[in-house]
């Protein structure tokens, strides 16, 4: 598989940098869900909110160098960076499989070269400004998923290269499928690497992003290693360990 040209600036610099630069993902709700159930007097009731997944998110002590919780209002920005861009994707079929922002939670920590916990981002799938350019970031996101992991198969097979545009920033993404990691039980997994280059002739910035994904019973976990550079082809020991801990926390009786 090739590498994808997914998006953008990069994420995890300093927490505040991350949040204000990200474009939120709007996930449309089905009208029917708004009308589920009625009270005794006949007034329509809204559908109950999904339970928060925060208790199933690996904590800061599960990261190799600690981590910071992402504030609830900023989790949508992490979803944009980790799970897919909110802007335009060309070709359209290369939009990554979606997850729901409702109930989602995330933690972000520094990568192997150092840096302070936090995130920073500006836009697309694979774009954030990390804690430090050299250190990169490690992120774990847990969210409800409307589709199974088979939705990644077409994405990885047909989208080795694509373009994204978010908030005026244009990026090219190169995507490469990596060997899936074993997770145990019936937990499915996928692994892939992206090189995201944002900018043009006047200057560009590239990030190497490796992502490990696990899913079971409608819940999806992402563990991501993001750093500046253009060689996104490896799964670091830190990322592999963090992924295993994230899976064990999300599904303690199955991992």
mmCIF file of N, CA and C in Angstrom, residues 78-169:
data_model
loop_
_atom_site.group_PDB
_atom_site.id
_atom_site.type_symbol
_atom_site.label_atom_id
_atom_site.label_comp_id
_atom_site.label_asym_id
_atom_site.label_seq_id
_atom_site.Cartn_x
_atom_site.Cartn_y
_atom_site.Cartn_z
ATOM 1 N N UNK A 78 -9.545 16.214 18.772
ATOM 2 C CA UNK A 78 -8.683 15.039 18.707
ATOM 3 C C UNK A 78 -9.248 14.034 17.707
ATOM 4 N N UNK A 79 -10.561 13.887 17.702
ATOM 5 C CA UNK A 79 -11.198 12.987 16.737
ATOM 6 C C UNK A 79 -10.870 13.419 15.319
ATOM 7 N N UNK A 80 -10.913 14.727 15.063
ATOM 8 C CA UNK A 80 -10.585 15.243 13.735
ATOM 9 C C UNK A 80 -9.176 14.829 13.343
ATOM 10 N N UNK A 81 -8.242 14.957 14.253
ATOM 11 C CA UNK A 81 -6.849 14.639 13.966
ATOM 12 C C UNK A 81 -6.587 13.143 13.855
ATOM 13 N N UNK A 82 -7.111 12.386 14.797
ATOM 14 C CA UNK A 82 -6.780 10.965 14.878
ATOM 15 C C UNK A 82 -7.636 10.107 13.955
ATOM 16 N N UNK A 83 -8.939 10.362 13.939
ATOM 17 C CA UNK A 83 -9.858 9.491 13.205
ATOM 18 C C UNK A 83 -10.239 10.005 11.825
ATOM 19 N N UNK A 84 -9.903 11.218 11.485
ATOM 20 C CA UNK A 84 -10.226 11.694 10.147
ATOM 21 C C UNK A 84 -10.539 13.164 10.081
ATOM 22 N N UNK A 85 -10.263 13.803 8.958
ATOM 23 C CA UNK A 85 -10.462 15.242 8.808
ATOM 24 C C UNK A 85 -11.920 15.635 8.688
ATOM 25 N N UNK A 86 -12.211 16.860 9.075
ATOM 26 C CA UNK A 86 -13.575 17.370 8.986
ATOM 27 C C UNK A 86 -13.801 18.148 7.701
ATOM 28 N N UNK A 87 -12.740 18.447 6.974
ATOM 29 C CA UNK A 87 -12.861 19.245 5.762
ATOM 30 C C UNK A 87 -13.117 18.417 4.523
ATOM 31 N N UNK A 88 -12.628 18.927 3.401
ATOM 32 C CA UNK A 88 -12.810 18.265 2.109
ATOM 33 C C UNK A 88 -11.750 17.197 1.900
ATOM 34 N N UNK A 89 -12.159 16.047 1.388
ATOM 35 C CA UNK A 89 -11.232 14.963 1.074
ATOM 36 C C UNK A 89 -11.353 14.648 -0.408
ATOM 37 N N UNK A 90 -10.238 14.541 -1.075
ATOM 38 C CA UNK A 90 -10.235 14.254 -2.508
ATOM 39 C C UNK A 90 -9.285 13.098 -2.811
ATOM 40 N N UNK A 91 -9.786 11.976 -3.350
ATOM 41 C CA UNK A 91 -11.177 11.720 -3.713
ATOM 42 C C UNK A 91 -12.055 11.481 -2.474
ATOM 43 N N UNK A 92 -13.360 11.742 -2.592
ATOM 44 C CA UNK A 92 -14.279 11.620 -1.451
ATOM 45 C C UNK A 92 -14.288 10.240 -0.804
ATOM 46 N N UNK A 93 -14.005 9.191 -1.582
ATOM 47 C CA UNK A 93 -14.037 7.833 -1.020
ATOM 48 C C UNK A 93 -12.936 7.621 0.018
ATOM 49 N N UNK A 94 -11.992 8.549 0.096
ATOM 50 C CA UNK A 94 -10.873 8.396 1.019
ATOM 51 C C UNK A 94 -11.102 9.054 2.374
ATOM 52 N N UNK A 95 -12.340 9.370 2.669
ATOM 53 C CA UNK A 95 -12.635 9.845 4.018
ATOM 54 C C UNK A 95 -12.545 8.645 4.969
ATOM 55 N N UNK A 96 -11.809 8.803 6.036
ATOM 56 C CA UNK A 96 -11.570 7.694 6.961
ATOM 57 C C UNK A 96 -12.842 7.299 7.704
ATOM 58 N N UNK A 97 -12.924 6.050 8.172
ATOM 59 C CA UNK A 97 -14.076 5.602 8.959
ATOM 60 C C UNK A 97 -14.316 6.522 10.156
ATOM 61 N N UNK A 98 -15.571 6.859 10.392
ATOM 62 C CA UNK A 98 -15.926 7.832 11.425
ATOM 63 C C UNK A 98 -16.138 7.185 12.788
ATOM 64 N N UNK A 99 -16.101 8.026 13.799
ATOM 65 C CA UNK A 99 -16.520 7.638 15.144
ATOM 66 C C UNK A 99 -17.407 8.753 15.684
ATOM 67 N N UNK A 100 -18.104 8.476 16.781
ATOM 68 C CA UNK A 100 -18.993 9.461 17.389
ATOM 69 C C UNK A 100 -18.253 10.264 18.459
ATOM 70 N N UNK A 101 -18.552 11.550 18.518
ATOM 71 C CA UNK A 101 -17.952 12.391 19.561
ATOM 72 C C UNK A 101 -18.644 12.186 20.907
ATOM 73 N N UNK A 102 -19.887 11.732 20.880
ATOM 74 C CA UNK A 102 -20.644 11.546 22.120
ATOM 75 C C UNK A 102 -20.038 10.427 22.958
ATOM 76 N N UNK A 103 -19.658 10.735 24.164
ATOM 77 C CA UNK A 103 -19.086 9.743 25.066
ATOM 78 C C UNK A 103 -17.603 9.500 24.884
ATOM 79 N N UNK A 104 -16.999 10.096 23.857
ATOM 80 C CA UNK A 104 -15.587 9.854 23.560
ATOM 81 C C UNK A 104 -14.675 10.510 24.595
ATOM 82 N N UNK A 105 -13.441 9.986 24.701
ATOM 83 C CA UNK A 105 -12.461 10.531 25.639
ATOM 84 C C UNK A 105 -11.066 10.297 25.082
ATOM 85 N N UNK A 106 -10.108 11.124 25.510
ATOM 86 C CA UNK A 106 -8.742 10.999 24.994
ATOM 87 C C UNK A 106 -7.724 11.504 26.006
ATOM 88 N N UNK A 107 -6.532 10.921 25.946
ATOM 89 C CA UNK A 107 -5.373 11.391 26.702
ATOM 90 C C UNK A 107 -4.221 11.587 25.730
ATOM 91 N N UNK A 108 -3.389 12.593 25.967
ATOM 92 C CA UNK A 108 -2.255 12.891 25.093
ATOM 93 C C UNK A 108 -0.996 13.066 25.928
ATOM 94 N N UNK A 109 0.093 12.411 25.513
ATOM 95 C CA UNK A 109 1.361 12.520 26.225
ATOM 96 C C UNK A 109 2.517 12.740 25.275
ATOM 97 N N UNK A 110 3.691 13.052 25.804
ATOM 98 C CA UNK A 110 4.864 13.297 24.969
ATOM 99 C C UNK A 110 5.404 12.016 24.357
ATOM 100 N N UNK A 111 6.044 12.163 23.198
ATOM 101 C CA UNK A 111 6.663 11.029 22.537
ATOM 102 C C UNK A 111 8.027 10.723 23.134
ATOM 103 N N UNK A 112 8.740 9.809 22.491
ATOM 104 C CA UNK A 112 9.987 9.301 23.050
ATOM 105 C C UNK A 112 11.084 10.339 23.193
ATOM 106 N N UNK A 113 11.046 11.398 22.335
ATOM 107 C CA UNK A 113 12.125 12.381 22.403
ATOM 108 C C UNK A 113 11.861 13.466 23.425
ATOM 109 N N UNK A 114 10.767 13.340 24.164
ATOM 110 C CA UNK A 114 10.478 14.332 25.185
ATOM 111 C C UNK A 114 9.347 15.233 24.777
ATOM 112 N N UNK A 115 9.164 16.300 25.520
ATOM 113 C CA UNK A 115 8.069 17.209 25.234
ATOM 114 C C UNK A 115 7.055 17.121 26.344
ATOM 115 N N UNK A 116 6.266 18.127 26.494
ATOM 116 C CA UNK A 116 5.292 18.142 27.570
ATOM 117 C C UNK A 116 3.966 17.620 27.100
ATOM 118 N N UNK A 117 3.177 16.951 27.950
ATOM 119 C CA UNK A 117 1.889 16.448 27.544
ATOM 120 C C UNK A 117 1.027 17.568 27.022
ATOM 121 N N UNK A 118 0.192 17.225 26.050
ATOM 122 C CA UNK A 118 -0.701 18.217 25.495
ATOM 123 C C UNK A 118 -0.952 17.898 24.055
ATOM 124 N N UNK A 119 -1.800 18.662 23.386
ATOM 125 C CA UNK A 119 -2.026 18.438 21.988
ATOM 126 C C UNK A 119 -2.237 19.737 21.296
ATOM 127 N N UNK A 120 -1.991 19.732 20.022
ATOM 128 C CA UNK A 120 -2.230 20.926 19.267
ATOM 129 C C UNK A 120 -2.521 20.498 17.878
ATOM 130 N N UNK A 121 -3.471 21.107 17.223
ATOM 131 C CA UNK A 121 -3.795 20.613 15.923
ATOM 132 C C UNK A 121 -4.391 21.652 15.058
ATOM 133 N N UNK A 122 -4.395 21.393 13.785
ATOM 134 C CA UNK A 122 -5.080 22.300 12.913
ATOM 135 C C UNK A 122 -5.669 21.550 11.793
ATOM 136 N N UNK A 123 -6.572 20.761 12.035
ATOM 137 C CA UNK A 123 -7.369 20.332 10.956
ATOM 138 C C UNK A 123 -7.566 18.926 10.617
ATOM 139 N N UNK A 124 -6.838 18.327 9.690
ATOM 140 C CA UNK A 124 -7.233 17.094 9.079
ATOM 141 C C UNK A 124 -6.765 15.870 9.793
ATOM 142 N N UNK A 125 -7.086 14.792 9.108
ATOM 143 C CA UNK A 125 -6.676 13.496 9.578
ATOM 144 C C UNK A 125 -5.188 13.481 9.582
ATOM 145 N N UNK A 126 -4.641 13.503 10.706
ATOM 146 C CA UNK A 126 -3.224 13.470 10.781
ATOM 147 C C UNK A 126 -2.641 14.827 10.827
ATOM 148 N N UNK A 127 -3.251 15.765 11.478
ATOM 149 C CA UNK A 127 -2.627 17.049 11.545
ATOM 150 C C UNK A 127 -2.727 17.628 12.909
ATOM 151 N N UNK A 128 -1.643 17.763 13.582
ATOM 152 C CA UNK A 128 -1.675 18.434 14.840
ATOM 153 C C UNK A 128 -0.324 18.966 15.139
ATOM 154 N N UNK A 129 -0.292 19.916 15.996
ATOM 155 C CA UNK A 129 0.981 20.451 16.372
ATOM 156 C C UNK A 129 1.372 19.841 17.683
ATOM 157 N N UNK A 130 2.346 19.026 17.748
ATOM 158 C CA UNK A 130 2.665 18.267 18.926
ATOM 159 C C UNK A 130 3.343 19.062 19.995
ATOM 160 N N UNK A 131 3.645 18.403 21.112
ATOM 161 C CA UNK A 131 4.219 19.057 22.257
ATOM 162 C C UNK A 131 5.493 19.750 21.889
ATOM 163 N N UNK A 132 6.323 19.063 21.148
ATOM 164 C CA UNK A 132 7.497 19.707 20.583
ATOM 165 C C UNK A 132 7.693 19.059 19.246
ATOM 166 N N UNK A 133 8.256 19.795 18.304
ATOM 167 C CA UNK A 133 8.438 19.244 16.969
ATOM 168 C C UNK A 133 9.288 17.995 17.028
ATOM 169 N N UNK A 134 10.310 17.995 17.877
ATOM 170 C CA UNK A 134 11.212 16.858 17.929
ATOM 171 C C UNK A 134 10.597 15.687 18.671
ATOM 172 N N UNK A 135 9.905 15.970 19.773
ATOM 173 C CA UNK A 135 9.421 14.899 20.615
ATOM 174 C C UNK A 135 8.204 14.178 20.115
ATOM 175 N N UNK A 136 7.334 14.861 19.406
ATOM 176 C CA UNK A 136 6.111 14.236 18.950
ATOM 177 C C UNK A 136 5.159 13.974 20.103
ATOM 178 N N UNK A 137 4.108 13.219 19.816
ATOM 179 C CA UNK A 137 3.109 12.929 20.841
ATOM 180 C C UNK A 137 2.583 11.511 20.711
ATOM 181 N N UNK A 138 2.099 11.003 21.820
ATOM 182 C CA UNK A 138 1.373 9.739 21.865
ATOM 183 C C UNK A 138 -0.047 10.061 22.312
ATOM 184 N N UNK A 139 -1.026 9.523 21.603
ATOM 185 C CA UNK A 139 -2.427 9.809 21.912
ATOM 186 C C UNK A 139 -3.229 8.519 21.962
ATOM 187 N N UNK A 140 -4.144 8.433 22.916
ATOM 188 C CA UNK A 140 -5.126 7.345 22.937
ATOM 189 C C UNK A 140 -6.509 7.976 22.921
ATOM 190 N N UNK A 141 -7.332 7.526 21.991
ATOM 191 C CA UNK A 141 -8.715 7.987 21.845
ATOM 192 C C UNK A 141 -9.630 6.779 21.937
ATOM 193 N N UNK A 142 -10.713 6.890 22.705
ATOM 194 C CA UNK A 142 -11.723 5.836 22.759
ATOM 195 C C UNK A 142 -13.062 6.458 22.400
ATOM 196 N N UNK A 143 -13.807 5.786 21.508
ATOM 197 C CA UNK A 143 -15.057 6.374 21.015
ATOM 198 C C UNK A 143 -15.990 5.278 20.527
ATOM 199 N N UNK A 144 -17.268 5.616 20.440
ATOM 200 C CA UNK A 144 -18.242 4.693 19.857
ATOM 201 C C UNK A 144 -18.105 4.727 18.339
ATOM 202 N N UNK A 145 -18.185 3.559 17.718
ATOM 203 C CA UNK A 145 -18.005 3.455 16.270
ATOM 204 C C UNK A 145 -19.280 2.937 15.609
ATOM 205 N N UNK A 146 -19.775 3.628 14.574
ATOM 206 C CA UNK A 146 -21.001 3.203 13.901
ATOM 207 C C UNK A 146 -20.795 2.066 12.918
ATOM 208 N N UNK A 147 -19.543 1.773 12.568
ATOM 209 C CA UNK A 147 -19.248 0.706 11.609
ATOM 210 C C UNK A 147 -18.170 -0.208 12.173
ATOM 211 N N UNK A 148 -18.027 -1.385 11.576
ATOM 212 C CA UNK A 148 -17.005 -2.321 12.004
ATOM 213 C C UNK A 148 -15.645 -1.988 11.410
ATOM 214 N N UNK A 149 -14.625 -2.740 11.812
ATOM 215 C CA UNK A 149 -13.281 -2.486 11.304
ATOM 216 C C UNK A 149 -13.134 -2.816 9.830
ATOM 217 N N UNK A 150 -14.091 -3.563 9.265
ATOM 218 C CA UNK A 150 -13.996 -3.846 7.835
ATOM 219 C C UNK A 150 -14.100 -2.564 7.014
ATOM 220 N N UNK A 151 -14.617 -1.495 7.628
ATOM 221 C CA UNK A 151 -14.692 -0.217 6.917
ATOM 222 C C UNK A 151 -13.292 0.342 6.648
ATOM 223 N N UNK A 152 -12.297 -0.113 7.402
ATOM 224 C CA UNK A 152 -10.921 0.318 7.159
ATOM 225 C C UNK A 152 -10.309 -0.383 5.953
ATOM 226 N N UNK A 153 -10.812 -1.566 5.615
ATOM 227 C CA UNK A 153 -10.171 -2.356 4.574
ATOM 228 C C UNK A 153 -10.205 -1.676 3.214
ATOM 229 N N UNK A 154 -11.365 -1.140 2.846
ATOM 230 C CA UNK A 154 -11.473 -0.422 1.576
ATOM 231 C C UNK A 154 -10.643 0.854 1.622
ATOM 232 N N UNK A 155 -10.688 1.537 2.751
ATOM 233 C CA UNK A 155 -9.926 2.771 2.936
ATOM 234 C C UNK A 155 -8.433 2.517 2.733
ATOM 235 N N UNK A 156 -7.915 1.478 3.347
ATOM 236 C CA UNK A 156 -6.493 1.179 3.249
ATOM 237 C C UNK A 156 -6.110 0.634 1.881
ATOM 238 N N UNK A 157 -7.051 -0.059 1.227
ATOM 239 C CA UNK A 157 -6.757 -0.660 -0.069
ATOM 240 C C UNK A 157 -6.795 0.346 -1.215
ATOM 241 N N UNK A 158 -7.691 1.332 -1.121
ATOM 242 C CA UNK A 158 -7.921 2.233 -2.257
ATOM 243 C C UNK A 158 -7.364 3.638 -2.070
ATOM 244 N N UNK A 159 -6.849 3.938 -0.905
ATOM 245 C CA UNK A 159 -6.474 5.332 -0.622
ATOM 246 C C UNK A 159 -5.018 5.469 -0.196
ATOM 247 N N UNK A 160 -4.119 4.990 -1.016
ATOM 248 C CA UNK A 160 -2.705 5.109 -0.680
ATOM 249 C C UNK A 160 -2.219 6.554 -0.771
ATOM 250 N N UNK A 161 -2.984 7.372 -1.488
ATOM 251 C CA UNK A 161 -2.595 8.776 -1.659
ATOM 252 C C UNK A 161 -3.854 9.611 -1.833
ATOM 253 N N UNK A 162 -3.993 10.685 -1.065
ATOM 254 C CA UNK A 162 -5.143 11.568 -1.245
ATOM 255 C C UNK A 162 -4.832 12.955 -0.698
ATOM 256 N N UNK A 163 -5.774 13.875 -0.908
ATOM 257 C CA UNK A 163 -5.588 15.258 -0.466
ATOM 258 C C UNK A 163 -6.726 15.661 0.463
ATOM 259 N N UNK A 164 -6.423 16.575 1.350
ATOM 260 C CA UNK A 164 -7.451 17.108 2.244
ATOM 261 C C UNK A 164 -7.310 18.627 2.321
ATOM 262 N N UNK A 165 -8.413 19.270 2.654
ATOM 263 C CA UNK A 165 -8.377 20.713 2.878
ATOM 264 C C UNK A 165 -9.297 21.039 4.038
ATOM 265 N N UNK A 166 -8.739 21.680 5.048
ATOM 266 C CA UNK A 166 -9.497 22.043 6.239
ATOM 267 C C UNK A 166 -9.096 23.439 6.688
ATOM 268 N N UNK A 167 -10.080 24.284 6.883
ATOM 269 C CA UNK A 167 -9.834 25.645 7.368
ATOM 270 C C UNK A 167 -8.768 26.352 6.547
ATOM 271 N N UNK A 168 -8.792 26.126 5.224
ATOM 272 C CA UNK A 168 -7.861 26.799 4.332
ATOM 273 C C UNK A 168 -6.507 26.134 4.203
ATOM 274 N N UNK A 169 -6.254 25.087 4.966
ATOM 275 C CA UNK A 169 -4.973 24.383 4.902
ATOM 276 C C UNK A 169 -5.102 23.146 4.022
#
